[in-house]
Amino acid sequence: MLNIKKLFKKYSGDMLSGLTTATIALPQNMAYALILGINPIYGIYASIFSMLTASIFNFSSYVIVGPTNMITVALYSSLNNFQGENYLQVIFLTTFLIGLFQFLLVSFNLSELIKYVSHPVIVALSHGAAVLILFSQIENFTGVAVSGSNVITKSWQFILNFSDINYINMAVGLITLLLIYTIPLLKKELPEYLLTVVIMTILTAVTGVSNSIPLVGEIPQKIIDFNLINFDWHLIGQLYTKAFSIALLGLIQTMAVLQAISLKTDEEPDFNREFRSQGISNMVISFFSAFAISASFSNTFANLSAGAKHRVSQFFCALSIIIFILFFRPLLAYIPVSVLAGLVIAAALGIADFKEVIKNMKTTKGDALIFWSTFTATIVLPNLDQAIYFGVLVSLVVVLQISKKADIEMLYYDKKDDDQGYHLHHVHHKKVDESEISSQQARVVDLKGAVHFSAADDLKDQLEEFFEPNTDFIIRLRNVRRIDITIIGVLEEFIDKVHENGGEIMLTGVNERLLKMFRKIGLTDKVGEGNIYLPETEYFAATNKALDFSEHEHEKKEKETDENN
């Protein structure tokens, strides 16, 4: 008895948070099933079995998994062409493949791939998905039938069929939205989604409006609907690219949730374990008539705010949903479809973050290009997976374009009047007056960062422009993180040119790793060991030594010339 009391005391917060989160998750996840165009019971199945599985394999004490707007609209967009007699089987098979890809990505340490999906792509996908969600609910919200593969064709269909609008249906949906935004103003802790569904179901039933609008209808009695997936290889061949892109999207969303949670708690995220858990969950739930899931922002933060302390809170959330279904299943049949559509639209509107969009617009031109191209692709292309691949492709093109520019600074130096050495002008050579540099005998090429083969042409052009006969050049390498053989080839050509035209080359800030490489490829023989300077503690110390040497050699040459004359 004492043990039971201790357990109750330990997990009482998790029980309460699980119950609270269930009041939000249940109506939301029923509504998400509408996006796919299937019975809301499948949203319930997805909630229950994903939470039960994740409560075993998850690491985080706060994360709640389940259907999410982003993943659901990705499924809807990708599988829209498969609607028909076997549509449910296609959804379950795709869900299994998504889980399999996620599990394999983690198992082979390839989940790092998600780091190559840039932030503007994620922001664009989420906002594009919000638009897709809105358009997916046009028929449920207004009663106007629309068809088409993208937002443009659906908009045109809506305009053509506008006379078919069901004003009662739309009024119910608008009141639903009004309640969702009004209830939190009365008291923040109230479960606005659940209360809205209850109020609108009672209101439409009492007023008789429910006789004029579509209702959810009968909900199957089964809590467990075991389903043997048909692994049709022909169908898998049609689905695997779509499943892979959605698998990546699910991991991206989970990563974002974990990062957000770590900022609000002292919990250190275990990405690999959470990713593996998500893969296992998606594979398992596909056999229980459920569709793909991910970590949910809204449910996770509701769970955290309600006082969750352990991952068992997710188990109590699933248990609460089961209890709701067992005791209130007959009443679910009377929920108007337009009410659930209102919940979906509210969730879609909640995605919009205009500050984040503006930030992506103003940061760099590359970020703006990635955002708008991905956003446009999301709402225009027939499938969201195509938009994901397109966004990643644009990101790579932008990155490659940036990497074509060598991070290089051309510096000049002057001798001080007090004979204390030299100071460097950090001014681009194009901006320096020719008359100011005519007497200067050394120029500094300051290379920075990772200089890749893609920047070879740009480096060659800049060195060509900076070149001057009978001049010594110092190539500063202190800030170089990585340099490849193509870049070294460009430098070798430049070294030969300087030598042929009466100048000397000195390499400064050469660390042990670079020195070892230069010795292997013979660059030290070309430059001369005496012209290579290791990095020193004082900033630009090695470069100043090289400048001293260059000036000394220049004075020596002038003296020899005068003697000969």
Coordinates of C-alpha atoms in Angstrom, one line a residue:
M1 CA 0.0 0.0 0.0
L2 CA 2.9 2.3 0.9
N3 CA 4.4 1.6 -2.5
I4 CA 1.2 2.5 -4.3
K5 CA 1.1 5.8 -2.3
K6 CA 4.7 6.6 -3.2
L7 CA 4.1 5.8 -6.9
F8 CA 0.9 8.0 -6.9
K9 CA 2.8 10.8 -5.3
K10 CA 5.7 10.4 -7.7
Y11 CA 3.6 10.3 -10.9
S12 CA 0.5 12.4 -9.9
G13 CA 1.9 15.3 -11.9
D14 CA 2.3 13.1 -14.9
M15 CA -1.2 11.8 -14.6
L16 CA -2.6 15.3 -14.5
S17 CA -0.4 16.5 -17.4
G18 CA -1.4 13.4 -19.4
L19 CA -5.1 14.1 -18.9
T20 CA -4.7 17.7 -19.7
T21 CA -2.7 17.0 -22.9
A22 CA -5.3 14.4 -24.0
T23 CA -8.0 17.1 -24.0
I24 CA -6.0 18.9 -26.6
A25 CA -4.7 16.0 -28.5
L26 CA -7.9 14.0 -29.0
P27 CA -9.9 16.7 -30.9
Q28 CA -6.8 17.9 -32.8
N29 CA -5.9 14.4 -34.0
M30 CA -9.4 13.6 -35.0
A31 CA -9.3 16.7 -37.1
Y32 CA -6.0 15.8 -38.7
A33 CA -7.6 12.6 -40.0
L34 CA -9.9 14.9 -42.0
I35 CA -6.9 16.4 -43.8
L36 CA -6.2 12.9 -45.1
G37 CA -9.9 12.5 -46.0
I38 CA -10.4 9.5 -43.7
N39 CA -12.6 8.7 -40.6
P40 CA -11.5 10.5 -37.5
I41 CA -11.1 7.2 -35.7
Y42 CA -7.7 6.8 -37.5
G43 CA -6.5 10.0 -35.8
I44 CA -7.4 8.4 -32.5
Y45 CA -5.6 5.2 -33.4
A46 CA -2.5 7.2 -34.3
S47 CA -2.6 9.1 -31.0
I48 CA -3.1 6.0 -28.8
F49 CA -0.5 3.6 -30.3
S50 CA 2.2 6.2 -31.0
M51 CA 2.0 7.5 -27.4
L52 CA 2.1 4.0 -26.0
T53 CA 5.1 3.0 -28.1
A54 CA 7.0 6.2 -27.6
S55 CA 6.5 6.0 -23.8
I56 CA 8.6 2.9 -23.9
F57 CA 11.3 4.0 -26.4
N58 CA 11.5 7.8 -25.9
F59 CA 14.1 9.5 -23.8
S60 CA 12.6 12.9 -23.2
S61 CA 10.3 13.4 -20.2
Y62 CA 8.2 16.0 -22.0
V63 CA 7.8 15.1 -25.7
I64 CA 4.4 14.0 -26.8
V65 CA 4.2 12.4 -30.2
G66 CA 1.2 12.0 -32.5
P67 CA -0.2 13.3 -35.8
T68 CA 0.9 16.8 -36.6
N69 CA -0.3 19.3 -39.2
M70 CA 3.0 19.2 -41.1
I71 CA 3.3 15.5 -41.4
T72 CA -0.4 15.0 -42.1
V73 CA -0.4 17.5 -44.9
A74 CA 2.8 16.0 -46.3
L75 CA 1.0 12.6 -46.4
Y76 CA -2.1 14.1 -47.9
S77 CA -0.2 15.9 -50.6
S78 CA 2.0 12.9 -51.5
L79 CA -0.8 10.3 -51.5
N80 CA -3.6 12.4 -53.0
N81 CA -3.3 10.5 -56.3
F82 CA -3.8 7.2 -54.6
Q83 CA -7.3 7.9 -53.2
G84 CA -9.6 5.0 -54.0
E85 CA -10.4 1.5 -52.7
N86 CA -7.0 0.8 -51.3
Y87 CA -6.3 4.3 -50.0
L88 CA -6.1 3.3 -46.3
Q89 CA -3.6 0.5 -47.2
V90 CA -1.5 2.9 -49.1
I91 CA -1.4 5.2 -46.0
F92 CA -0.4 2.4 -43.6
L93 CA 2.3 1.1 -46.0
T94 CA 3.7 4.6 -46.4
T95 CA 3.7 5.1 -42.6
F96 CA 5.7 1.8 -42.2
L97 CA 8.2 2.9 -44.9
I98 CA 8.6 6.3 -43.1
G99 CA 9.4 4.5 -39.9
L100 CA 11.7 2.1 -41.6
F101 CA 13.7 5.0 -43.2
Q102 CA 13.9 6.9 -39.9
F103 CA 15.2 3.8 -38.1
L104 CA 17.7 3.1 -40.8
L105 CA 18.9 6.7 -41.0
V106 CA 19.7 6.6 -37.3
S107 CA 21.1 3.1 -37.3
F108 CA 23.6 3.9 -40.1
N109 CA 24.3 7.4 -38.5
L110 CA 22.8 9.1 -41.6
S111 CA 20.3 11.2 -39.6
E112 CA 22.9 14.0 -39.9
L113 CA 21.3 14.5 -43.4
I114 CA 18.7 16.7 -41.7
K115 CA 21.4 19.3 -41.0
Y116 CA 21.7 19.9 -44.7
V117 CA 18.1 21.1 -44.8
S118 CA 18.5 24.8 -44.1
H119 CA 16.4 26.9 -41.8
P120 CA 14.7 28.9 -44.6
V121 CA 13.6 25.6 -46.1
I122 CA 11.9 24.5 -42.9
V123 CA 10.2 27.9 -42.4
A124 CA 9.0 27.9 -46.0
L125 CA 7.7 24.4 -45.8
S126 CA 5.8 25.1 -42.5
H127 CA 4.2 28.2 -44.0
G128 CA 3.5 26.5 -47.3
A129 CA 2.0 23.6 -45.4
A130 CA -0.3 26.0 -43.5
V131 CA -1.7 27.3 -46.8
L132 CA -2.2 23.6 -48.0
I133 CA -4.0 22.8 -44.8
L134 CA -6.3 25.8 -45.3
F135 CA -7.2 24.7 -48.8
S136 CA -7.6 21.1 -47.8
Q137 CA -10.5 22.1 -45.5
I138 CA -12.4 24.3 -48.0
E139 CA -15.0 21.6 -48.7
N140 CA -15.4 20.7 -45.0
F141 CA -15.6 24.3 -43.9
T142 CA -17.8 25.9 -46.7
G143 CA -19.4 22.9 -48.3
V144 CA -18.0 23.8 -51.7
A145 CA -16.5 20.8 -53.6
V146 CA -13.0 21.6 -54.9
S147 CA -10.5 19.4 -56.8
G148 CA -7.0 20.0 -58.2
S149 CA -3.4 19.2 -57.6
N150 CA -2.4 22.5 -56.1
V151 CA -3.5 25.8 -54.5
I152 CA -4.1 27.5 -57.8
T153 CA -6.4 24.9 -59.3
K154 CA -8.3 24.5 -56.0
S155 CA -8.8 28.3 -55.8
W156 CA -10.1 28.3 -59.4
Q157 CA -12.5 25.4 -58.6
F158 CA -13.7 27.3 -55.5
I159 CA -14.5 30.4 -57.5
L160 CA -16.4 28.3 -60.2
N161 CA -18.4 26.5 -57.5
F162 CA -18.9 29.4 -55.2
S163 CA -22.7 29.3 -55.6
D164 CA -22.7 25.8 -53.8
I165 CA -21.5 27.4 -50.6
N166 CA -23.3 26.1 -47.4
Y167 CA -23.7 29.2 -45.3
I168 CA -24.9 27.2 -42.2
N169 CA -21.9 24.9 -42.4
M170 CA -19.6 27.9 -42.8
A171 CA -21.3 29.8 -39.9
V172 CA -20.7 26.8 -37.6
G173 CA -17.0 26.7 -38.7
L174 CA -16.6 30.5 -38.0
I175 CA -18.2 30.2 -34.6
T176 CA -15.8 27.3 -33.9
L177 CA -12.8 29.6 -34.7
L178 CA -14.3 32.4 -32.6
L179 CA -14.6 30.1 -29.6
I180 CA -11.1 28.7 -30.0
Y181 CA -9.6 32.2 -29.8
T182 CA -12.1 33.5 -27.2
I183 CA -11.9 30.7 -24.5
P184 CA -8.2 31.3 -23.6
L185 CA -9.0 35.0 -23.0
L186 CA -11.5 33.9 -20.3
K187 CA -9.0 31.6 -18.6
K188 CA -5.7 30.5 -20.1
E189 CA -5.7 27.0 -18.5
L190 CA -9.0 26.0 -20.1
P191 CA -8.8 23.3 -22.9
E192 CA -10.1 25.4 -25.7
Y193 CA -10.2 22.7 -28.3
L194 CA -12.1 20.2 -26.2
L195 CA -14.5 22.8 -24.9
T196 CA -15.1 24.2 -28.4
V197 CA -16.0 20.7 -29.7
V198 CA -18.4 20.0 -26.7
I199 CA -20.1 23.4 -27.0
M200 CA -20.5 23.3 -30.8
T201 CA -21.8 19.7 -30.7
I202 CA -24.4 20.5 -28.1
L203 CA -25.3 23.8 -29.8
T204 CA -25.8 22.3 -33.2
A205 CA -27.8 19.4 -31.8
V206 CA -30.1 21.6 -29.6
T207 CA -30.8 24.1 -32.4
G208 CA -31.4 21.4 -35.0
V209 CA -28.6 22.8 -37.2
S210 CA -27.0 19.3 -37.1
N211 CA -29.7 18.1 -39.5
S212 CA -28.5 20.5 -42.2
I213 CA -24.7 19.9 -42.0
P214 CA -22.4 16.9 -42.3
L215 CA -21.5 15.1 -39.1
V216 CA -18.6 12.8 -38.2
G217 CA -21.0 9.9 -38.0
E218 CA -20.6 6.5 -36.3
I219 CA -17.2 5.8 -34.8
P220 CA -16.1 2.2 -34.9
Q221 CA -16.3 0.4 -31.5
K222 CA -12.8 -1.1 -31.8
I223 CA -10.0 0.4 -29.7
I224 CA -7.6 -2.0 -31.3
D225 CA -7.8 -2.4 -35.1
F226 CA -4.9 -4.7 -36.0
N227 CA -4.0 -4.5 -39.7
L228 CA -1.7 -6.7 -41.7
I229 CA 0.1 -4.6 -44.2
N230 CA 0.3 -5.8 -47.8
F231 CA 4.0 -5.3 -48.8
D232 CA 3.3 -4.8 -52.5
W233 CA 6.7 -4.2 -54.2
H234 CA 5.2 -2.4 -57.1
L235 CA 3.4 0.0 -54.7
I236 CA 6.6 0.4 -52.6
G237 CA 8.4 1.4 -55.8
Q238 CA 5.9 4.2 -56.2
L239 CA 6.0 5.3 -52.5
Y240 CA 9.6 5.1 -51.3
T241 CA 10.8 8.5 -52.4
K242 CA 7.7 10.1 -50.9
A243 CA 8.2 8.2 -47.7
F244 CA 11.9 9.2 -47.5
S245 CA 11.1 12.9 -47.8
I246 CA 8.4 12.7 -45.1
A247 CA 10.8 10.7 -42.9
L248 CA 13.3 13.5 -43.1
L249 CA 10.5 16.0 -42.4
G250 CA 9.4 14.1 -39.3
L251 CA 13.0 14.1 -38.0
I252 CA 13.4 17.8 -38.6
Q253 CA 10.2 18.5 -36.7
T254 CA 11.3 16.3 -33.8
M255 CA 14.7 18.0 -33.7
A256 CA 13.0 21.4 -33.6
V257 CA 10.7 20.3 -30.7
L258 CA 13.7 18.8 -28.8
Q259 CA 15.7 22.0 -29.2
A260 CA 12.8 24.2 -28.1
I261 CA 12.3 22.0 -25.0
S262 CA 16.0 22.1 -24.1
L263 CA 15.8 25.9 -24.0
K264 CA 13.0 25.7 -21.4
T265 CA 14.3 22.9 -19.3
D266 CA 17.6 21.5 -18.2
E267 CA 17.0 18.3 -20.2
E268 CA 19.8 17.5 -22.6
P269 CA 18.3 16.2 -25.9
D270 CA 19.2 12.7 -27.1
F271 CA 18.5 13.2 -30.8
N272 CA 19.5 9.7 -31.9
R273 CA 17.3 7.9 -29.3
E274 CA 14.3 10.2 -30.1
F275 CA 14.8 9.6 -33.8
R276 CA 15.1 5.9 -33.4
S277 CA 12.0 5.9 -31.2
Q278 CA 10.0 7.8 -33.8
G279 CA 11.1 5.2 -36.5
I280 CA 10.0 2.3 -34.3
S281 CA 6.7 4.1 -33.4
N282 CA 5.8 4.7 -37.1
M283 CA 6.6 1.1 -38.0
V284 CA 4.5 -0.3 -35.0
I285 CA 1.5 2.0 -35.4
S286 CA 1.2 1.1 -39.1
F287 CA 0.0 -2.3 -38.0
F288 CA -2.7 -0.7 -35.9
S289 CA -4.5 1.3 -38.6
A290 CA -2.6 4.6 -37.8
F291 CA -0.9 7.1 -40.0
A292 CA 2.5 8.8 -39.6
I293 CA 3.4 10.7 -36.5
S294 CA 6.1 13.1 -35.2
A295 CA 6.8 15.1 -32.1
S296 CA 4.0 17.6 -31.6
F297 CA 4.8 21.2 -30.6
S298 CA 1.4 22.0 -29.2
N299 CA 1.0 18.8 -27.2
T300 CA 4.6 18.7 -26.0
F301 CA 4.4 22.3 -24.6
A302 CA 0.9 21.6 -23.1
N303 CA 2.4 18.5 -21.4
L304 CA 5.4 20.6 -20.0
S305 CA 3.1 23.4 -18.8
A306 CA 0.8 20.9 -17.1
G307 CA 3.6 19.6 -14.9
A308 CA 5.0 16.5 -16.6
K309 CA 8.1 15.1 -14.9
H310 CA 8.6 11.7 -16.5
R311 CA 8.1 10.2 -19.9
V312 CA 5.3 8.1 -18.4
S313 CA 3.1 11.2 -18.8
Q314 CA 2.8 10.2 -22.5
F315 CA 1.4 6.8 -21.3
F316 CA -1.2 8.6 -19.2
C317 CA -2.1 10.7 -22.1
A318 CA -2.8 7.7 -24.2
L319 CA -4.7 6.1 -21.3
S320 CA -6.9 9.2 -21.0
I321 CA -7.8 9.1 -24.7
I322 CA -8.8 5.4 -24.4
I323 CA -11.1 6.3 -21.4
F324 CA -12.6 9.2 -23.4
I325 CA -13.4 6.8 -26.3
L326 CA -14.8 4.0 -24.1
F327 CA -17.2 6.3 -22.3
F328 CA -18.0 9.0 -24.9
R329 CA -17.7 7.2 -28.2
P330 CA -21.5 7.5 -29.1
L331 CA -21.4 11.2 -28.7
L332 CA -18.5 11.7 -31.1
A333 CA -20.8 10.8 -34.0
Y334 CA -22.7 14.1 -33.5
I335 CA -19.6 16.3 -33.9
P336 CA -20.1 18.5 -37.0
V337 CA -17.4 18.1 -39.7
S338 CA -17.1 21.8 -40.0
V339 CA -16.2 22.0 -36.3
L340 CA -13.2 19.7 -36.8
A341 CA -12.4 21.7 -39.9
G342 CA -12.3 24.8 -37.7
L343 CA -9.8 23.1 -35.4
V344 CA -7.6 22.3 -38.3
I345 CA -7.7 25.8 -39.7
A346 CA -6.9 27.2 -36.2
A347 CA -3.9 24.9 -36.1
A348 CA -2.8 26.1 -39.5
L349 CA -3.2 29.7 -38.6
G350 CA -1.1 29.0 -35.5
I351 CA 1.8 28.0 -37.7
A352 CA 2.2 31.5 -39.2
D353 CA 5.1 33.5 -37.8
F354 CA 5.5 36.7 -39.7
K355 CA 8.5 37.8 -37.6
E356 CA 10.3 34.7 -38.7
V357 CA 9.4 35.2 -42.3
I358 CA 10.6 38.8 -42.2
K359 CA 13.9 37.6 -40.5
N360 CA 14.4 35.2 -43.4
M361 CA 13.8 38.0 -45.9
K362 CA 16.2 40.4 -44.3
T363 CA 19.1 38.2 -43.3
T364 CA 20.7 37.5 -46.7
K365 CA 19.6 37.4 -50.4
G366 CA 20.4 33.7 -50.4
D367 CA 18.0 33.0 -47.4
A368 CA 15.3 35.1 -49.1
L369 CA 15.7 33.1 -52.4
I370 CA 15.6 29.8 -50.6
F371 CA 12.5 30.8 -48.6
W372 CA 10.4 32.1 -51.5
S373 CA 11.4 29.4 -54.0
T374 CA 10.5 26.6 -51.4
F375 CA 7.3 28.3 -50.4
T376 CA 6.2 28.7 -54.0
A377 CA 7.1 25.1 -54.7
T378 CA 5.1 23.9 -51.7
I379 CA 1.9 25.5 -52.8
V380 CA 2.3 25.0 -56.6
L381 CA 3.9 21.5 -56.9
P382 CA 1.4 18.6 -56.6
N383 CA 3.3 16.8 -53.8
L384 CA 5.0 18.2 -50.7
D385 CA 7.9 15.8 -51.0
Q386 CA 8.8 17.4 -54.3
A387 CA 8.9 20.8 -52.6
I388 CA 11.2 19.3 -49.9
Y389 CA 13.7 18.1 -52.5
F390 CA 13.4 21.3 -54.4
G391 CA 14.1 23.4 -51.3
V392 CA 17.2 21.3 -50.5
L393 CA 18.4 21.6 -54.1
V394 CA 18.0 25.4 -54.0
S395 CA 19.9 25.5 -50.7
L396 CA 22.7 23.5 -52.2
V397 CA 22.9 25.8 -55.2
V398 CA 23.1 28.8 -52.9
V399 CA 25.8 27.3 -50.8
L400 CA 27.8 26.3 -53.8
Q401 CA 27.4 29.8 -55.2
I402 CA 28.7 31.2 -52.0
S403 CA 31.6 28.7 -51.8
K404 CA 32.7 29.9 -55.3
K405 CA 33.9 33.1 -53.7
A406 CA 37.3 32.8 -52.0
D407 CA 37.3 34.3 -48.5
I408 CA 40.4 36.4 -49.0
E409 CA 41.7 39.8 -48.0
M410 CA 44.4 41.7 -49.8
L411 CA 46.6 43.8 -47.3
Y412 CA 49.2 46.5 -47.8
Y413 CA 51.8 47.6 -45.3
D414 CA 53.7 50.8 -44.5
K415 CA 56.8 51.3 -42.4
K416 CA 56.3 53.5 -39.3
D417 CA 58.4 56.6 -38.9
D418 CA 59.7 55.5 -35.5
D419 CA 61.3 52.3 -37.0
Q420 CA 59.1 50.1 -34.8
G421 CA 58.2 47.9 -37.7
Y422 CA 55.2 47.8 -40.0
H423 CA 51.5 48.2 -39.8
L424 CA 49.0 46.6 -42.2
H425 CA 46.3 48.4 -44.1
H426 CA 43.1 46.2 -43.9
V427 CA 41.8 47.8 -47.1
H428 CA 40.8 46.0 -50.3
H429 CA 43.4 46.7 -53.0
K430 CA 40.8 48.1 -55.4
K431 CA 40.1 50.9 -52.9
V432 CA 43.7 52.0 -52.5
D433 CA 45.2 54.8 -54.5
E434 CA 48.0 53.6 -56.8
S435 CA 50.2 56.5 -55.8
E436 CA 50.0 55.3 -52.1
I437 CA 51.3 51.8 -52.9
S438 CA 53.9 52.5 -55.5
S439 CA 56.8 52.4 -53.0
Q440 CA 55.5 49.4 -51.1
Q441 CA 57.6 46.3 -51.5
A442 CA 55.4 43.5 -50.0
R443 CA 51.7 42.6 -50.2
V444 CA 49.8 40.3 -47.9
V445 CA 47.3 37.7 -49.1
D446 CA 45.2 36.7 -46.1
L447 CA 43.3 33.5 -46.7
K448 CA 40.5 32.5 -44.4
G449 CA 38.1 29.6 -43.5
A450 CA 37.7 26.5 -45.6
V451 CA 39.0 27.2 -49.1
H452 CA 37.5 24.6 -51.5
F453 CA 38.1 23.8 -55.1
S454 CA 34.9 25.6 -56.0
A455 CA 36.6 28.9 -55.1
A456 CA 39.7 28.2 -57.3
D457 CA 38.7 30.4 -60.2
D458 CA 37.8 33.3 -57.9
L459 CA 41.1 33.0 -56.0
K460 CA 43.0 32.9 -59.3
D461 CA 41.3 36.0 -60.6
Q462 CA 41.9 37.9 -57.3
L463 CA 45.6 36.9 -57.2
E464 CA 46.0 37.9 -60.8
E465 CA 44.6 41.3 -60.1
F466 CA 46.7 41.8 -57.0
F467 CA 50.0 40.7 -58.7
E468 CA 52.8 43.2 -59.2
P469 CA 56.3 42.4 -60.7
N470 CA 59.4 42.7 -58.5
T471 CA 57.2 42.5 -55.4
D472 CA 57.3 40.2 -52.4
F473 CA 54.1 38.4 -51.4
I474 CA 53.2 37.0 -48.0
I475 CA 50.4 34.4 -48.0
R476 CA 48.9 34.3 -44.6
L477 CA 47.4 30.9 -43.6
R478 CA 46.7 31.4 -39.9
N479 CA 42.9 31.5 -40.3
V480 CA 42.6 28.7 -42.9
R481 CA 40.6 25.7 -41.5
R482 CA 40.9 23.6 -44.6
I483 CA 42.6 23.8 -48.0
D484 CA 42.4 21.3 -50.8
I485 CA 44.8 20.3 -53.6
T486 CA 43.0 22.4 -56.2
I487 CA 43.6 25.6 -54.2
I488 CA 47.2 24.5 -53.5
G489 CA 47.6 24.2 -57.3
V490 CA 46.4 27.8 -57.7
L491 CA 48.9 28.9 -55.1
E492 CA 51.7 27.0 -56.7
E493 CA 51.1 28.7 -60.1
F494 CA 51.1 32.1 -58.3
I495 CA 54.3 31.3 -56.5
D496 CA 56.0 30.4 -59.8
K497 CA 54.8 33.6 -61.3
V498 CA 56.1 35.7 -58.4
H499 CA 59.5 34.0 -58.6
E500 CA 59.7 34.5 -62.4
N501 CA 59.1 38.2 -62.0
G502 CA 61.7 39.0 -59.4
G503 CA 59.7 38.5 -56.2
E504 CA 59.7 36.3 -53.1
I505 CA 56.9 34.3 -51.5
M506 CA 56.6 33.8 -47.7
L507 CA 54.0 31.6 -46.0
T508 CA 53.0 32.7 -42.5
G509 CA 50.8 31.2 -39.8
V510 CA 51.5 27.7 -41.1
N511 CA 50.5 25.2 -38.5
E512 CA 52.0 21.8 -38.0
R513 CA 49.3 20.0 -40.0
L514 CA 49.7 22.3 -43.0
L515 CA 53.5 22.2 -42.8
K516 CA 53.4 18.4 -42.8
M517 CA 51.1 18.5 -45.9
F518 CA 53.3 21.1 -47.7
R519 CA 56.4 18.9 -47.1
K520 CA 54.6 15.8 -48.5
I521 CA 53.6 17.6 -51.7
G522 CA 56.9 19.5 -52.2
L523 CA 55.5 23.0 -51.6
T524 CA 58.2 23.7 -48.9
D525 CA 60.9 23.0 -51.5
K526 CA 59.3 25.5 -53.9
V527 CA 59.0 28.2 -51.3
G528 CA 62.0 27.4 -49.2
E529 CA 61.9 26.3 -45.5
G530 CA 63.3 29.6 -44.4
N531 CA 60.3 31.4 -46.0
I532 CA 57.7 29.5 -43.9
Y533 CA 56.7 31.0 -40.6
L534 CA 54.8 29.1 -37.9
P535 CA 52.0 30.8 -36.1
E536 CA 52.9 32.9 -33.0
T537 CA 50.8 34.0 -30.0
E538 CA 50.8 37.6 -30.9
Y539 CA 48.3 38.5 -33.7
F540 CA 50.2 39.1 -37.1
A541 CA 53.5 38.4 -35.4
A542 CA 54.6 35.9 -38.0
T543 CA 53.5 38.2 -40.8
N544 CA 55.5 41.1 -39.3
K545 CA 58.6 38.9 -39.2
A546 CA 58.1 38.1 -42.9
L547 CA 57.6 41.8 -43.6
D548 CA 60.9 42.6 -41.7
F549 CA 62.6 39.9 -43.8
S550 CA 61.1 41.3 -47.1
E551 CA 62.2 44.9 -46.2
H552 CA 65.7 43.7 -45.3
E553 CA 66.0 41.8 -48.6
H554 CA 64.7 44.8 -50.5
E555 CA 67.3 47.2 -48.9
K556 CA 70.0 44.6 -49.6
K557 CA 69.1 44.5 -53.3
E558 CA 69.0 48.3 -53.5
K559 CA 72.4 48.6 -51.9
E560 CA 73.8 46.0 -54.4
T561 CA 72.3 47.9 -57.3
D562 CA 73.8 51.2 -56.1
E563 CA 77.3 49.6 -55.7
N564 CA 77.1 48.2 -59.2
N565 CA 76.2 51.6 -60.6

